[in-house]
mmCIF file with all atom_site columns, C-alpha atoms in Angstrom:
data_model
loop_
_atom_site.group_PDB
_atom_site.id
_atom_site.type_symbol
_atom_site.label_atom_id
_atom_site.label_alt_id
_atom_site.label_comp_id
_atom_site.label_asym_id
_atom_site.label_entity_id
_atom_site.label_seq_id
_atom_site.pdbx_PDB_ins_code
_atom_site.Cartn_x
_atom_site.Cartn_y
_atom_site.Cartn_z
_atom_site.occupancy
_atom_site.B_iso_or_equiv
_atom_site.pdbx_formal_charge
_atom_site.auth_seq_id
_atom_site.auth_comp_id
_atom_site.auth_asym_id
_atom_site.auth_atom_id
_atom_site.pdbx_PDB_model_num
ATOM 1   C CA . LEU A 1 1   ? 29.404  -5.589  -2.835  1.00 0.00 ? 387 LEU A CA 1
ATOM 2   C CA . ILE A 1 2   ? 26.899  -8.102  -4.197  1.00 0.00 ? 388 ILE A CA 1
ATOM 3   C CA . LEU A 1 3   ? 26.080  -9.273  -0.665  1.00 0.00 ? 389 LEU A CA 1
ATOM 4   C CA . TYR A 1 4   ? 25.436  -5.678  0.360   1.00 0.00 ? 390 TYR A CA 1
ATOM 5   C CA . ALA A 1 5   ? 23.131  -5.182  -2.623  1.00 0.00 ? 391 ALA A CA 1
ATOM 6   C CA . TRP A 1 6   ? 21.089  -8.268  -1.706  1.00 0.00 ? 392 TRP A CA 1
ATOM 7   C CA . LEU A 1 7   ? 20.940  -7.196  1.918   1.00 0.00 ? 393 LEU A CA 1
ATOM 8   C CA . MET A 1 8   ? 19.649  -3.742  1.002   1.00 0.00 ? 394 MET A CA 1
ATOM 9   C CA . ALA A 1 9   ? 17.126  -5.247  -1.406  1.00 0.00 ? 395 ALA A CA 1
ATOM 10  C CA . VAL A 1 10  ? 15.742  -7.407  1.387   1.00 0.00 ? 396 VAL A CA 1
ATOM 11  C CA . VAL A 1 11  ? 15.703  -4.481  3.802   1.00 0.00 ? 397 VAL A CA 1
ATOM 12  C CA . TYR A 1 12  ? 13.819  -2.315  1.316   1.00 0.00 ? 398 TYR A CA 1
ATOM 13  C CA . VAL A 1 13  ? 11.339  -4.916  0.094   1.00 0.00 ? 399 VAL A CA 1
ATOM 14  C CA . ILE A 1 14  ? 10.558  -6.460  3.488   1.00 0.00 ? 400 ILE A CA 1
ATOM 15  C CA . GLY A 1 15  ? 11.729  -3.921  6.057   1.00 0.00 ? 401 GLY A CA 1
ATOM 16  C CA . VAL A 1 16  ? 10.025  -0.799  4.747   1.00 0.00 ? 402 VAL A CA 1
ATOM 17  C CA . PRO A 1 17  ? 6.519   -2.321  4.523   1.00 0.00 ? 403 PRO A CA 1
ATOM 18  C CA . LEU A 1 18  ? 6.938   -3.894  7.959   1.00 0.00 ? 404 LEU A CA 1
ATOM 19  C CA . ALA A 1 19  ? 8.103   -0.607  9.456   1.00 0.00 ? 405 ALA A CA 1
ATOM 20  C CA . LEU A 1 20  ? 5.202   1.231   7.823   1.00 0.00 ? 406 LEU A CA 1
ATOM 21  C CA . PHE A 1 21  ? 2.740   -1.361  9.129   1.00 0.00 ? 407 PHE A CA 1
ATOM 22  C CA . ALA A 1 22  ? 4.206   -1.112  12.629  1.00 0.00 ? 408 ALA A CA 1
ATOM 23  C CA . LEU A 1 23  ? 3.953   2.687   12.546  1.00 0.00 ? 409 LEU A CA 1
ATOM 24  C CA . LEU A 1 24  ? 0.355   2.688   11.358  1.00 0.00 ? 410 LEU A CA 1
ATOM 25  C CA . CYS A 1 25  ? -0.597  -0.132  13.708  1.00 0.00 ? 411 CYS A CA 1
ATOM 26  C CA . SER A 1 26  ? 0.751   1.790   16.677  1.00 0.00 ? 412 SER A CA 1
ATOM 27  C CA . LYS A 1 27  ? -1.495  4.751   15.789  1.00 0.00 ? 413 LYS A CA 1
ATOM 28  C CA . ARG A 1 28  ? -4.528  2.801   14.594  1.00 0.00 ? 414 ARG A CA 1
ATOM 29  C CA . ARG A 1 29  ? -6.800  3.975   17.423  1.00 0.00 ? 415 ARG A CA 1
ATOM 30  C CA . ALA A 1 30  ? -6.072  7.618   16.688  1.00 0.00 ? 416 ALA A CA 1
ATOM 31  C CA . ILE A 1 31  ? -6.546  6.954   12.966  1.00 0.00 ? 417 ILE A CA 1
ATOM 32  C CA . ALA A 1 32  ? -9.864  5.196   13.564  1.00 0.00 ? 418 ALA A CA 1
ATOM 33  C CA . ALA A 1 33  ? -11.089 8.064   15.747  1.00 0.00 ? 419 ALA A CA 1
ATOM 34  C CA . ARG A 1 34  ? -10.328 10.816  13.222  1.00 0.00 ? 420 ARG A CA 1
ATOM 35  C CA . THR A 1 35  ? -13.197 12.821  11.768  1.00 0.00 ? 421 THR A CA 1
ATOM 36  C CA . THR A 1 36  ? -11.242 14.706  9.112   1.00 0.00 ? 422 THR A CA 1
ATOM 37  C CA . ARG A 1 37  ? -8.900  13.461  6.433   1.00 0.00 ? 423 ARG A CA 1
ATOM 38  C CA . LYS A 1 38  ? -5.755  14.595  8.223   1.00 0.00 ? 424 LYS A CA 1
ATOM 39  C CA . GLY A 1 39  ? -6.842  13.773  11.751  1.00 0.00 ? 425 GLY A CA 1
ATOM 40  C CA . GLY A 1 40  ? -5.569  15.550  14.830  1.00 0.00 ? 426 GLY A CA 1
ATOM 41  C CA . ASP A 1 41  ? -2.189  17.018  15.633  1.00 0.00 ? 427 ASP A CA 1
ATOM 42  C CA . ASP A 1 42  ? -0.883  13.627  16.721  1.00 0.00 ? 428 ASP A CA 1
ATOM 43  C CA . LEU A 1 43  ? -1.350  12.344  13.149  1.00 0.00 ? 429 LEU A CA 1
ATOM 44  C CA . ASN A 1 44  ? 0.367   15.214  11.322  1.00 0.00 ? 430 ASN A CA 1
ATOM 45  C CA . SER A 1 45  ? 3.496   13.170  10.665  1.00 0.00 ? 431 SER A CA 1
ATOM 46  C CA . ILE A 1 46  ? 1.606   10.337  8.963   1.00 0.00 ? 432 ILE A CA 1
ATOM 47  C CA . SER A 1 47  ? -1.369  12.178  7.483   1.00 0.00 ? 433 SER A CA 1
ATOM 48  C CA . PHE A 1 48  ? 0.086   11.892  3.978   1.00 0.00 ? 434 PHE A CA 1
ATOM 49  C CA . LEU A 1 49  ? -0.257  8.110   4.274   1.00 0.00 ? 435 LEU A CA 1
ATOM 50  C CA . ILE A 1 50  ? -3.808  7.937   5.598   1.00 0.00 ? 436 ILE A CA 1
ATOM 51  C CA . ARG A 1 51  ? -5.695  10.960  4.306   1.00 0.00 ? 437 ARG A CA 1
ATOM 52  C CA . VAL A 1 52  ? -7.098  9.222   1.223   1.00 0.00 ? 438 VAL A CA 1
ATOM 53  C CA . PHE A 1 53  ? -8.421  6.198   3.136   1.00 0.00 ? 439 PHE A CA 1
ATOM 54  C CA . LYS A 1 54  ? -11.420 5.795   5.425   1.00 0.00 ? 440 LYS A CA 1
ATOM 55  C CA . PRO A 1 55  ? -10.445 5.583   9.111   1.00 0.00 ? 441 PRO A CA 1
ATOM 56  C CA . ARG A 1 56  ? -11.090 1.862   9.460   1.00 0.00 ? 442 ARG A CA 1
ATOM 57  C CA . TYR A 1 57  ? -8.927  1.084   6.426   1.00 0.00 ? 443 TYR A CA 1
ATOM 58  C CA . TRP A 1 58  ? -5.672  2.472   7.858   1.00 0.00 ? 444 TRP A CA 1
ATOM 59  C CA . TRP A 1 59  ? -3.819  -0.623  6.593   1.00 0.00 ? 445 TRP A CA 1
ATOM 60  C CA . LEU A 1 60  ? -4.538  0.094   2.902   1.00 0.00 ? 446 LEU A CA 1
ATOM 61  C CA . ALA A 1 61  ? -1.426  2.292   2.692   1.00 0.00 ? 447 ALA A CA 1
ATOM 62  C CA . VAL A 1 62  ? 0.663   -0.825  3.354   1.00 0.00 ? 448 VAL A CA 1
ATOM 63  C CA . VAL A 1 63  ? -1.325  -2.839  0.811   1.00 0.00 ? 449 VAL A CA 1
ATOM 64  C CA . ASP A 1 64  ? -0.763  -0.131  -1.803  1.00 0.00 ? 450 ASP A CA 1
ATOM 65  C CA . LEU A 1 65  ? 2.967   -0.152  -1.073  1.00 0.00 ? 451 LEU A CA 1
ATOM 66  C CA . LEU A 1 66  ? 3.049   -3.935  -1.450  1.00 0.00 ? 452 LEU A CA 1
ATOM 67  C CA . ARG A 1 67  ? 1.225   -3.644  -4.780  1.00 0.00 ? 453 ARG A CA 1
ATOM 68  C CA . ARG A 1 68  ? 3.820   -1.186  -6.038  1.00 0.00 ? 454 ARG A CA 1
ATOM 69  C CA . LEU A 1 69  ? 6.688   -3.365  -4.859  1.00 0.00 ? 455 LEU A CA 1
ATOM 70  C CA . LEU A 1 70  ? 5.188   -6.433  -6.516  1.00 0.00 ? 456 LEU A CA 1
ATOM 71  C CA . LEU A 1 71  ? 4.728   -4.589  -9.799  1.00 0.00 ? 457 LEU A CA 1
ATOM 72  C CA . THR A 1 72  ? 8.303   -3.295  -9.813  1.00 0.00 ? 458 THR A CA 1
ATOM 73  C CA . CYS A 1 73  ? 10.810  -5.244  -7.724  1.00 0.00 ? 459 CYS A CA 1
ATOM 74  C CA . PHE A 1 74  ? 9.172   -8.662  -8.046  1.00 0.00 ? 460 PHE A CA 1
ATOM 75  C CA . MET A 1 75  ? 9.119   -8.385  -11.840 1.00 0.00 ? 461 MET A CA 1
ATOM 76  C CA . LEU A 1 76  ? 12.918  -8.194  -11.904 1.00 0.00 ? 462 LEU A CA 1
ATOM 77  C CA . ILE A 1 77  ? 13.329  -11.768 -10.678 1.00 0.00 ? 463 ILE A CA 1
ATOM 78  C CA . LEU A 1 78  ? 10.896  -13.271 -13.182 1.00 0.00 ? 464 LEU A CA 1
ATOM 79  C CA . PRO A 1 79  ? 11.809  -14.375 -16.704 1.00 0.00 ? 465 PRO A CA 1
ATOM 80  C CA . SER A 1 80  ? 10.635  -11.842 -19.268 1.00 0.00 ? 466 SER A CA 1
ATOM 81  C CA . ALA A 1 81  ? 8.165   -14.333 -20.738 1.00 0.00 ? 467 ALA A CA 1
ATOM 82  C CA . TYR A 1 82  ? 6.149   -14.323 -17.484 1.00 0.00 ? 468 TYR A CA 1
ATOM 83  C CA . GLN A 1 83  ? 6.388   -10.672 -16.530 1.00 0.00 ? 469 GLN A CA 1
ATOM 84  C CA . LEU A 1 84  ? 3.405   -9.398  -18.487 1.00 0.00 ? 470 LEU A CA 1
ATOM 85  C CA . LEU A 1 85  ? 1.040   -12.137 -17.357 1.00 0.00 ? 471 LEU A CA 1
ATOM 86  C CA . THR A 1 86  ? 2.182   -11.817 -13.750 1.00 0.00 ? 472 THR A CA 1
ATOM 87  C CA . ALA A 1 87  ? 1.817   -8.023  -13.757 1.00 0.00 ? 473 ALA A CA 1
ATOM 88  C CA . LEU A 1 88  ? -1.656  -8.307  -15.270 1.00 0.00 ? 474 LEU A CA 1
ATOM 89  C CA . SER A 1 89  ? -2.677  -10.893 -12.676 1.00 0.00 ? 475 SER A CA 1
ATOM 90  C CA . ILE A 1 90  ? -1.357  -8.806  -9.787  1.00 0.00 ? 476 ILE A CA 1
ATOM 91  C CA . SER A 1 91  ? -3.132  -5.711  -11.121 1.00 0.00 ? 477 SER A CA 1
ATOM 92  C CA . MET A 1 92  ? -6.419  -7.563  -11.493 1.00 0.00 ? 478 MET A CA 1
ATOM 93  C CA . VAL A 1 93  ? -6.258  -9.010  -7.977  1.00 0.00 ? 479 VAL A CA 1
ATOM 94  C CA . PHE A 1 94  ? -5.587  -5.608  -6.438  1.00 0.00 ? 480 PHE A CA 1
ATOM 95  C CA . ALA A 1 95  ? -8.227  -3.892  -8.595  1.00 0.00 ? 481 ALA A CA 1
ATOM 96  C CA . VAL A 1 96  ? -10.888 -6.360  -7.461  1.00 0.00 ? 482 VAL A CA 1
ATOM 97  C CA . GLY A 1 97  ? -9.683  -6.051  -3.883  1.00 0.00 ? 483 GLY A CA 1
ATOM 98  C CA . HIS A 1 98  ? -9.904  -2.260  -3.967  1.00 0.00 ? 484 HIS A CA 1
ATOM 99  C CA . ARG A 1 99  ? -13.364 -2.463  -5.531  1.00 0.00 ? 485 ARG A CA 1
ATOM 100 C CA . GLU A 1 100 ? -14.654 -4.864  -2.903  1.00 0.00 ? 486 GLU A CA 1
ATOM 101 C CA . VAL A 1 101 ? -13.161 -3.025  0.064   1.00 0.00 ? 487 VAL A CA 1
ATOM 102 C CA . GLY A 1 102 ? -14.066 0.489   -1.071  1.00 0.00 ? 488 GLY A CA 1
ATOM 103 C CA . GLY A 1 103 ? -11.597 1.952   1.363   1.00 0.00 ? 489 GLY A CA 1
ATOM 104 C CA . TYR A 1 104 ? -11.132 5.450   -0.022  1.00 0.00 ? 490 TYR A CA 1
ATOM 105 C CA . TRP A 1 105 ? -12.452 8.493   1.811   1.00 0.00 ? 491 TRP A CA 1
ATOM 106 C CA . ASP A 1 106 ? -14.727 9.493   -1.070  1.00 0.00 ? 492 ASP A CA 1
ATOM 107 C CA . SER A 1 107 ? -16.476 7.260   -3.575  1.00 0.00 ? 493 SER A CA 1
ATOM 108 C CA . VAL A 1 108 ? -15.020 9.145   -6.553  1.00 0.00 ? 494 VAL A CA 1
ATOM 109 C CA . SER A 1 109 ? -11.570 7.848   -5.615  1.00 0.00 ? 495 SER A CA 1
ATOM 110 C CA . ASP A 1 110 ? -12.926 4.300   -5.493  1.00 0.00 ? 496 ASP A CA 1
ATOM 111 C CA . VAL A 1 111 ? -14.271 4.642   -9.037  1.00 0.00 ? 497 VAL A CA 1
ATOM 112 C CA . LEU A 1 112 ? -11.096 6.330   -10.247 1.00 0.00 ? 498 LEU A CA 1
ATOM 113 C CA . THR A 1 113 ? -8.918  3.574   -8.774  1.00 0.00 ? 499 THR A CA 1
ATOM 114 C CA . LEU A 1 114 ? -11.011 0.929   -10.487 1.00 0.00 ? 500 LEU A CA 1
ATOM 115 C CA . ALA A 1 115 ? -10.911 2.776   -13.816 1.00 0.00 ? 501 ALA A CA 1
ATOM 116 C CA . CYS A 1 116 ? -7.138  3.243   -13.671 1.00 0.00 ? 502 CYS A CA 1
ATOM 117 C CA . SER A 1 117 ? -6.329  -0.314  -12.604 1.00 0.00 ? 503 SER A CA 1
#
């Protein structure tokens, strides 16, 4: 049972972001060519992942998922004395990264992301 738990943890933490990246990478040309937030009919199934990002920043959905996984799952393996400092460091790195990239569809979301980080 413990082996199964570790296996599923690895599948979730590594497999899901890789699968999401592969899905978005396979549709990156259609995402880059979109002129609306949702894109065309071929992007209906993944529009919830990409509609907040500019077309050329299709990969930011994967980065955001990695940020969330680092702030939750990764904290579980650290000693409690290091969790706060590590979470603060991770948040600062991603906040600066989001600010520098400016990958959201509208600039208000960029400012809001920076203010909430």
